[in-house]
PDB file of C-alpha atoms in Angstrom:
ATOM      1  CA  GLY A   1      66.220  45.343   1.217  1.00  0.00           C
ATOM      2  CA  ASN A   2      64.901  48.545   2.728  1.00  0.00           C
ATOM      3  CA  SER A   3      61.392  48.949   4.095  1.00  0.00           C
ATOM      4  CA  VAL A   4      59.343  51.416   6.137  1.00  0.00           C
ATOM      5  CA  THR A   5      56.322  50.509   8.215  1.00  0.00           C
ATOM      6  CA  GLN A   6      53.866  53.112   9.472  1.00  0.00           C
ATOM      7  CA  MET A   7      51.030  52.718  11.920  1.00  0.00           C
ATOM      8  CA  GLU A   8      47.732  51.851  10.328  1.00  0.00           C
ATOM      9  CA  GLY A   9      45.373  54.728   9.724  1.00  0.00           C
ATOM     10  CA  PRO A  10      43.266  56.640   9.427  1.00  0.00           C
ATOM     11  CA  VAL A  11      43.834  58.681  12.561  1.00  0.00           C
ATOM     12  CA  THR A  12      41.071  61.011  13.721  1.00  0.00           C
ATOM     13  CA  LEU A  13      41.709  63.560  16.460  1.00  0.00           C
ATOM     14  CA  SER A  14      40.098  66.613  17.982  1.00  0.00           C
ATOM     15  CA  GLU A  15      41.858  69.957  17.724  1.00  0.00           C
ATOM     16  CA  GLU A  16      44.588  70.463  20.356  1.00  0.00           C
ATOM     17  CA  ALA A  17      44.994  66.705  20.898  1.00  0.00           C
ATOM     18  CA  PHE A  18      48.426  65.062  21.033  1.00  0.00           C
ATOM     19  CA  LEU A  19      49.543  63.237  17.903  1.00  0.00           C
ATOM     20  CA  THR A  20      51.858  60.269  17.483  1.00  0.00           C
ATOM     21  CA  ILE A  21      52.332  58.438  14.191  1.00  0.00           C
ATOM     22  CA  ASN A  22      54.645  55.460  14.559  1.00  0.00           C
ATOM     23  CA  CYS A  23      57.278  54.650  11.982  1.00  0.00           C
ATOM     24  CA  THR A  24      59.826  51.839  12.008  1.00  0.00           C
ATOM     25  CA  TYR A  25      62.321  50.950   9.323  1.00  0.00           C
ATOM     26  CA  THR A  26      64.593  48.226   8.030  1.00  0.00           C
ATOM     27  CA  ALA A  27      67.716  49.253   6.159  1.00  0.00           C
ATOM     28  CA  THR A  28      70.875  47.535   4.994  1.00  0.00           C
ATOM     29  CA  GLY A  29      73.009  50.602   5.689  1.00  0.00           C
ATOM     30  CA  TYR A  30      72.806  53.801   7.738  1.00  0.00           C
ATOM     31  CA  PRO A  31      69.927  55.751   6.244  1.00  0.00           C
ATOM     32  CA  SER A  32      68.660  59.293   6.506  1.00  0.00           C
ATOM     33  CA  LEU A  33      65.056  59.522   7.682  1.00  0.00           C
ATOM     34  CA  PHE A  34      62.269  61.822   6.551  1.00  0.00           C
ATOM     35  CA  TRP A  35      58.649  62.718   7.097  1.00  0.00           C
ATOM     36  CA  TYR A  36      56.777  63.998   4.068  1.00  0.00           C
ATOM     37  CA  VAL A  37      53.260  65.439   4.148  1.00  0.00           C
ATOM     38  CA  GLN A  38      50.619  65.693   1.442  1.00  0.00           C
ATOM     39  CA  TYR A  39      47.899  68.267   2.053  1.00  0.00           C
ATOM     40  CA  PRO A  40      44.647  67.901   0.099  1.00  0.00           C
ATOM     41  CA  GLY A  41      45.110  68.913  -3.516  1.00  0.00           C
ATOM     42  CA  GLU A  42      48.845  69.476  -3.163  1.00  0.00           C
ATOM     43  CA  GLY A  43      52.045  67.601  -3.909  1.00  0.00           C
ATOM     44  CA  LEU A  44      54.191  65.841  -1.337  1.00  0.00           C
ATOM     45  CA  GLN A  45      56.392  68.175   0.643  1.00  0.00           C
ATOM     46  CA  LEU A  46      59.182  67.603   3.101  1.00  0.00           C
ATOM     47  CA  LEU A  47      58.087  68.119   6.703  1.00  0.00           C
ATOM     48  CA  LEU A  48      61.279  67.245   8.580  1.00  0.00           C
ATOM     49  CA  LYS A  49      64.382  65.093   8.421  1.00  0.00           C
ATOM     50  CA  ALA A  50      67.161  63.562  10.503  1.00  0.00           C
ATOM     51  CA  THR A  51      70.444  62.272   9.135  1.00  0.00           C
ATOM     52  CA  LYS A  52      72.076  60.505  12.077  1.00  0.00           C
ATOM     53  CA  ALA A  53      71.252  58.691  15.276  1.00  0.00           C
ATOM     54  CA  ASP A  54      69.704  60.803  18.063  1.00  0.00           C
ATOM     55  CA  ASP A  55      69.119  63.742  15.690  1.00  0.00           C
ATOM     56  CA  LYS A  56      65.757  65.421  16.199  1.00  0.00           C
ATOM     57  CA  GLY A  57      64.030  66.888  13.184  1.00  0.00           C
ATOM     58  CA  SER A  58      61.408  69.561  13.792  1.00  0.00           C
ATOM     59  CA  ASN A  59      59.146  71.844  11.778  1.00  0.00           C
ATOM     60  CA  LYS A  60      55.722  73.478  12.226  1.00  0.00           C
ATOM     61  CA  GLY A  61      55.460  72.052  15.744  1.00  0.00           C
ATOM     62  CA  PHE A  62      56.120  68.499  14.574  1.00  0.00           C
ATOM     63  CA  GLU A  63      59.105  66.529  15.892  1.00  0.00           C
ATOM     64  CA  ALA A  64      60.708  63.166  15.249  1.00  0.00           C
ATOM     65  CA  THR A  65      63.852  61.637  16.747  1.00  0.00           C
ATOM     66  CA  TYR A  66      66.120  59.186  14.899  1.00  0.00           C
ATOM     67  CA  ARG A  67      66.331  56.136  17.174  1.00  0.00           C
ATOM     68  CA  LYS A  68      68.891  53.713  15.774  1.00  0.00           C
ATOM     69  CA  GLU A  69      68.532  51.232  18.622  1.00  0.00           C
ATOM     70  CA  THR A  70      64.822  50.769  17.972  1.00  0.00           C
ATOM     71  CA  THR A  71      64.988  51.582  14.215  1.00  0.00           C
ATOM     72  CA  SER A  72      62.205  54.107  14.685  1.00  0.00           C
ATOM     73  CA  PHE A  73      61.339  57.667  13.678  1.00  0.00           C
ATOM     74  CA  HIS A  74      57.982  58.415  15.272  1.00  0.00           C
ATOM     75  CA  LEU A  75      56.240  61.687  14.407  1.00  0.00           C
ATOM     76  CA  GLU A  76      54.773  63.743  17.265  1.00  0.00           C
ATOM     77  CA  LYS A  77      52.954  67.010  17.743  1.00  0.00           C
ATOM     78  CA  GLY A  78      51.739  68.344  21.046  1.00  0.00           C
ATOM     79  CA  SER A  79      48.605  70.129  19.837  1.00  0.00           C
ATOM     80  CA  VAL A  80      47.183  69.446  16.391  1.00  0.00           C
ATOM     81  CA  GLN A  81      45.158  71.894  14.345  1.00  0.00           C
ATOM     82  CA  VAL A  82      42.501  71.372  11.704  1.00  0.00           C
ATOM     83  CA  SER A  83      45.036  72.578   9.142  1.00  0.00           C
ATOM     84  CA  ASP A  84      47.262  69.572   9.972  1.00  0.00           C
ATOM     85  CA  SER A  85      44.747  67.256   8.282  1.00  0.00           C
ATOM     86  CA  ALA A  86      46.772  65.518   5.575  1.00  0.00           C
ATOM     87  CA  VAL A  87      48.495  62.268   4.630  1.00  0.00           C
ATOM     88  CA  TYR A  88      51.839  61.713   6.345  1.00  0.00           C
ATOM     89  CA  PHE A  89      54.587  59.529   4.871  1.00  0.00           C
ATOM     90  CA  CYS A  90      57.672  58.247   6.637  1.00  0.00           C
ATOM     91  CA  ALA A  91      60.612  57.594   4.321  1.00  0.00           C
ATOM     92  CA  LEU A  92      64.271  56.628   4.316  1.00  0.00           C
ATOM     93  CA  SER A  93      67.132  57.227   1.951  1.00  0.00           C
ATOM     94  CA  GLU A  94      70.271  55.165   1.766  1.00  0.00           C
ATOM     95  CA  ARG A  95      73.527  57.020   1.522  1.00  0.00           C
ATOM     96  CA  GLY A  96      75.479  56.981  -1.712  1.00  0.00           C
ATOM     97  CA  ALA A  97      79.183  56.418  -2.113  1.00  0.00           C
ATOM     98  CA  GLY A  98      79.947  59.958  -0.962  1.00  0.00           C
ATOM     99  CA  GLY A  99      78.065  59.500   2.301  1.00  0.00           C
ATOM    100  CA  THR A 100      75.089  61.652   1.349  1.00  0.00           C
ATOM    101  CA  SER A 101      71.599  60.582   0.424  1.00  0.00           C
ATOM    102  CA  TYR A 102      70.802  61.116  -3.231  1.00  0.00           C
ATOM    103  CA  GLY A 103      67.028  60.952  -3.103  1.00  0.00           C
ATOM    104  CA  LYS A 104      66.111  57.344  -3.795  1.00  0.00           C
ATOM    105  CA  LEU A 105      63.474  57.214  -1.096  1.00  0.00           C
ATOM    106  CA  THR A 106      61.679  54.207   0.330  1.00  0.00           C
ATOM    107  CA  PHE A 107      58.276  55.293   1.641  1.00  0.00           C
ATOM    108  CA  GLY A 108      55.836  53.853   4.117  1.00  0.00           C
ATOM    109  CA  GLN A 109      52.238  53.390   3.046  1.00  0.00           C
ATOM    110  CA  GLY A 110      51.073  56.708   4.505  1.00  0.00           C
ATOM    111  CA  THR A 111      48.834  57.637   7.421  1.00  0.00           C
ATOM    112  CA  ILE A 112      45.721  59.741   6.884  1.00  0.00           C
ATOM    113  CA  LEU A 113      45.213  62.279   9.675  1.00  0.00           C
ATOM    114  CA  THR A 114      41.914  64.063  10.123  1.00  0.00           C
ATOM    115  CA  VAL A 115      41.579  66.749  12.786  1.00  0.00           C
ATOM    116  CA  HIS A 116      38.114  67.927  13.795  1.00  0.00           C
ATOM    117  CA  PRO A 117      37.389  71.322  15.368  1.00  0.00           C
TER     118      PRO A 117
ATOM    119  CA  GLY B   1      55.253  78.904 -11.373  1.00  0.00           C
ATOM    120  CA  ALA B   2      58.234  78.058  -9.215  1.00  0.00           C
ATOM    121  CA  GLY B   3      57.299  74.466  -8.430  1.00  0.00           C
ATOM    122  CA  VAL B   4      57.564  71.150 -10.246  1.00  0.00           C
ATOM    123  CA  SER B   5      54.993  71.023 -13.007  1.00  0.00           C
ATOM    124  CA  GLN B   6      53.538  67.805 -14.411  1.00  0.00           C
ATOM    125  CA  SER B   7      51.234  67.213 -17.343  1.00  0.00           C
ATOM    126  CA  PRO B   8      48.740  65.906 -18.040  1.00  0.00           C
ATOM    127  CA  ARG B   9      47.222  65.865 -14.573  1.00  0.00           C
ATOM    128  CA  TYR B  10      44.809  63.126 -15.629  1.00  0.00           C
ATOM    129  CA  LYS B  11      45.136  60.598 -18.419  1.00  0.00           C
ATOM    130  CA  VAL B  12      42.759  57.824 -19.392  1.00  0.00           C
ATOM    131  CA  ALA B  13      44.180  55.243 -21.786  1.00  0.00           C
ATOM    132  CA  LYS B  14      42.826  52.102 -23.330  1.00  0.00           C
ATOM    133  CA  ARG B  15      44.820  48.978 -22.661  1.00  0.00           C
ATOM    134  CA  GLY B  16      47.564  48.700 -25.221  1.00  0.00           C
ATOM    135  CA  GLN B  17      47.924  52.420 -25.879  1.00  0.00           C
ATOM    136  CA  ASP B  18      51.193  54.295 -25.386  1.00  0.00           C
ATOM    137  CA  VAL B  19      51.268  57.266 -23.004  1.00  0.00           C
ATOM    138  CA  ALA B  20      53.774  60.031 -22.315  1.00  0.00           C
ATOM    139  CA  LEU B  21      53.925  61.972 -19.075  1.00  0.00           C
ATOM    140  CA  ARG B  22      55.854  65.217 -18.823  1.00  0.00           C
ATOM    141  CA  CYS B  23      57.740  66.751 -15.920  1.00  0.00           C
ATOM    142  CA  ASP B  24      59.106  70.282 -15.780  1.00  0.00           C
ATOM    143  CA  PRO B  25      61.371  70.498 -12.716  1.00  0.00           C
ATOM    144  CA  ILE B  26      62.305  73.546 -10.714  1.00  0.00           C
ATOM    145  CA  SER B  27      64.751  75.619 -12.724  1.00  0.00           C
ATOM    146  CA  GLY B  28      68.349  74.758 -11.902  1.00  0.00           C
ATOM    147  CA  HIS B  29      67.567  71.498 -10.152  1.00  0.00           C
ATOM    148  CA  VAL B  30      70.136  68.936 -11.180  1.00  0.00           C
ATOM    149  CA  SER B  31      68.443  65.828  -9.834  1.00  0.00           C
ATOM    150  CA  LEU B  32      65.128  64.514 -11.130  1.00  0.00           C
ATOM    151  CA  PHE B  33      63.154  61.487  -9.969  1.00  0.00           C
ATOM    152  CA  TRP B  34      60.083  59.572 -11.054  1.00  0.00           C
ATOM    153  CA  TYR B  35      57.956  57.669  -8.547  1.00  0.00           C
ATOM    154  CA  GLN B  36      54.844  55.538  -8.973  1.00  0.00           C
ATOM    155  CA  GLN B  37      52.097  55.696  -6.357  1.00  0.00           C
ATOM    156  CA  ALA B  38      49.349  53.096  -6.355  1.00  0.00           C
ATOM    157  CA  LEU B  39      46.070  53.867  -4.608  1.00  0.00           C
ATOM    158  CA  GLY B  40      46.461  53.827  -0.837  1.00  0.00           C
ATOM    159  CA  GLN B  41      50.204  53.171  -0.998  1.00  0.00           C
ATOM    160  CA  GLY B  42      53.349  55.178  -0.622  1.00  0.00           C
ATOM    161  CA  PRO B  43      55.326  56.271  -3.676  1.00  0.00           C
ATOM    162  CA  GLU B  44      57.764  53.758  -5.154  1.00  0.00           C
ATOM    163  CA  PHE B  45      60.982  54.771  -6.866  1.00  0.00           C
ATOM    164  CA  LEU B  46      61.175  54.327 -10.635  1.00  0.00           C
ATOM    165  CA  THR B  47      64.211  56.186 -11.922  1.00  0.00           C
ATOM    166  CA  TYR B  48      66.735  58.971 -11.231  1.00  0.00           C
ATOM    167  CA  PHE B  49      68.504  61.494 -13.461  1.00  0.00           C
ATOM    168  CA  GLN B  50      71.428  63.723 -12.701  1.00  0.00           C
ATOM    169  CA  ASN B  51      71.298  66.335 -15.420  1.00  0.00           C
ATOM    170  CA  GLU B  52      70.720  64.330 -18.615  1.00  0.00           C
ATOM    171  CA  ALA B  53      72.298  61.136 -17.313  1.00  0.00           C
ATOM    172  CA  GLN B  54      69.977  58.390 -16.108  1.00  0.00           C
ATOM    173  CA  LEU B  55      71.987  57.055 -13.173  1.00  0.00           C
ATOM    174  CA  ASP B  56      69.462  54.654 -11.701  1.00  0.00           C
ATOM    175  CA  LYS B  57      66.569  52.936 -13.433  1.00  0.00           C
ATOM    176  CA  SER B  58      66.326  50.003 -11.102  1.00  0.00           C
ATOM    177  CA  GLY B  59      62.701  50.728 -10.211  1.00  0.00           C
ATOM    178  CA  LEU B  60      61.247  50.633 -13.723  1.00  0.00           C
ATOM    179  CA  PRO B  61      58.853  47.670 -13.590  1.00  0.00           C
ATOM    180  CA  SER B  62      59.328  46.458 -17.142  1.00  0.00           C
ATOM    181  CA  ASP B  63      60.878  47.312 -20.484  1.00  0.00           C
ATOM    182  CA  ARG B  64      57.571  48.995 -21.398  1.00  0.00           C
ATOM    183  CA  PHE B  65      58.641  51.895 -19.173  1.00  0.00           C
ATOM    184  CA  PHE B  66      61.134  54.369 -20.545  1.00  0.00           C
ATOM    185  CA  ALA B  67      62.272  57.764 -19.232  1.00  0.00           C
ATOM    186  CA  GLU B  68      64.415  60.455 -20.765  1.00  0.00           C
ATOM    187  CA  ARG B  69      65.761  63.899 -19.938  1.00  0.00           C
ATOM    188  CA  PRO B  70      67.677  64.818 -23.099  1.00  0.00           C
ATOM    189  CA  GLU B  71      68.702  68.376 -22.195  1.00  0.00           C
ATOM    190  CA  GLY B  72      68.938  67.973 -18.447  1.00  0.00           C
ATOM    191  CA  SER B  73      65.710  69.850 -17.759  1.00  0.00           C
ATOM    192  CA  VAL B  74      62.297  68.571 -18.839  1.00  0.00           C
ATOM    193  CA  SER B  75      61.764  64.842 -18.488  1.00  0.00           C
ATOM    194  CA  THR B  76      59.289  62.471 -20.109  1.00  0.00           C
ATOM    195  CA  LEU B  77      58.135  59.127 -18.768  1.00  0.00           C
ATOM    196  CA  LYS B  78      56.798  56.911 -21.528  1.00  0.00           C
ATOM    197  CA  ILE B  79      54.765  53.777 -20.992  1.00  0.00           C
ATOM    198  CA  GLN B  80      54.256  51.551 -23.984  1.00  0.00           C
ATOM    199  CA  ARG B  81      51.388  49.106 -24.454  1.00  0.00           C
ATOM    200  CA  THR B  82      49.748  50.145 -21.200  1.00  0.00           C
ATOM    201  CA  GLN B  83      48.242  47.501 -18.937  1.00  0.00           C
ATOM    202  CA  GLN B  84      45.635  47.859 -16.205  1.00  0.00           C
ATOM    203  CA  GLU B  85      48.275  47.369 -13.528  1.00  0.00           C
ATOM    204  CA  ASP B  86      49.966  50.555 -14.765  1.00  0.00           C
ATOM    205  CA  SER B  87      47.074  52.589 -13.334  1.00  0.00           C
ATOM    206  CA  ALA B  88      48.617  54.823 -10.682  1.00  0.00           C
ATOM    207  CA  VAL B  89      49.717  58.352  -9.929  1.00  0.00           C
ATOM    208  CA  TYR B  90      53.124  59.103 -11.414  1.00  0.00           C
ATOM    209  CA  LEU B  91      55.075  61.617  -9.361  1.00  0.00           C
ATOM    210  CA  CYS B  92      58.014  63.667 -10.501  1.00  0.00           C
ATOM    211  CA  ALA B  93      60.393  65.261  -8.022  1.00  0.00           C
ATOM    212  CA  SER B  94      63.487  67.390  -8.330  1.00  0.00           C
ATOM    213  CA  SER B  95      66.238  68.611  -6.059  1.00  0.00           C
ATOM    214  CA  LEU B  96      69.065  71.101  -6.331  1.00  0.00           C
ATOM    215  CA  VAL B  97      71.652  68.701  -5.008  1.00  0.00           C
ATOM    216  CA  ALA B  98      71.683  64.978  -4.441  1.00  0.00           C
ATOM    217  CA  SER B  99      69.831  64.637  -1.141  1.00  0.00           C
ATOM    218  CA  GLY B 100      66.614  63.258   0.233  1.00  0.00           C
ATOM    219  CA  GLU B 101      64.989  66.688   0.220  1.00  0.00           C
ATOM    220  CA  LEU B 102      62.823  66.399  -2.841  1.00  0.00           C
ATOM    221  CA  PHE B 103      60.308  68.830  -4.301  1.00  0.00           C
ATOM    222  CA  PHE B 104      57.359  66.929  -5.739  1.00  0.00           C
ATOM    223  CA  GLY B 105      54.879  67.817  -8.432  1.00  0.00           C
ATOM    224  CA  GLU B 106      51.179  67.119  -8.003  1.00  0.00           C
ATOM    225  CA  GLY B 107      51.420  64.024 -10.131  1.00  0.00           C
ATOM    226  CA  SER B 108      49.839  62.603 -13.256  1.00  0.00           C
ATOM    227  CA  ARG B 109      46.997  60.189 -12.562  1.00  0.00           C
ATOM    228  CA  LEU B 110      46.911  57.421 -15.187  1.00  0.00           C
ATOM    229  CA  THR B 111      43.872  55.193 -15.532  1.00  0.00           C
ATOM    230  CA  VAL B 112      44.111  52.283 -17.937  1.00  0.00           C
ATOM    231  CA  LEU B 113      40.781  50.799 -19.000  1.00  0.00           C
TER     232      LEU B 113
END
């Protein structure tokens, strides 16, 4: 079956520090990969995605590269802000018969990030 | 509003009671999903609708769980004879097309006493 493993949290950083949240996956097929973020009091929202090997997803200064050889999709940001404090979820989606992902996501357990001023 | 709306936001039920959780997806979104999120865990897939058709219900944990979307818009997740292990946040998500880019509601937190 499919599974996603994220680094254990919580992660606490000072503003402007470098962030890495590790994510590795196991999949029976060739999945699409996602990072979702949940800010306090809000619903989950898509942060970035990558659909094939070596693709780099990026948004709001965050980046992650689809590494098929190491089955990883680590999230990075060069300089975090207090407003980045949230829970981050790595997820994968298997492709359906048509070759696209239909939204049946397998999530990691989430990593709580707290950024202090 | 323009987002996915879920109600109630909080529900406390006594063990054995039936509950119904409602999801109002973004207008025009064809695909609708239900996920269950236990405390400190990531969401787990329950079921998927494309319009009114329930195409995947492989994640429903038992026959006490039932979901419907009769007119291809609003969906209801029903849990019969609730048990303590059903306590979780139930998330609804929708998308315009079948992809992994889902728009989530804030969830309905169910506590079974």
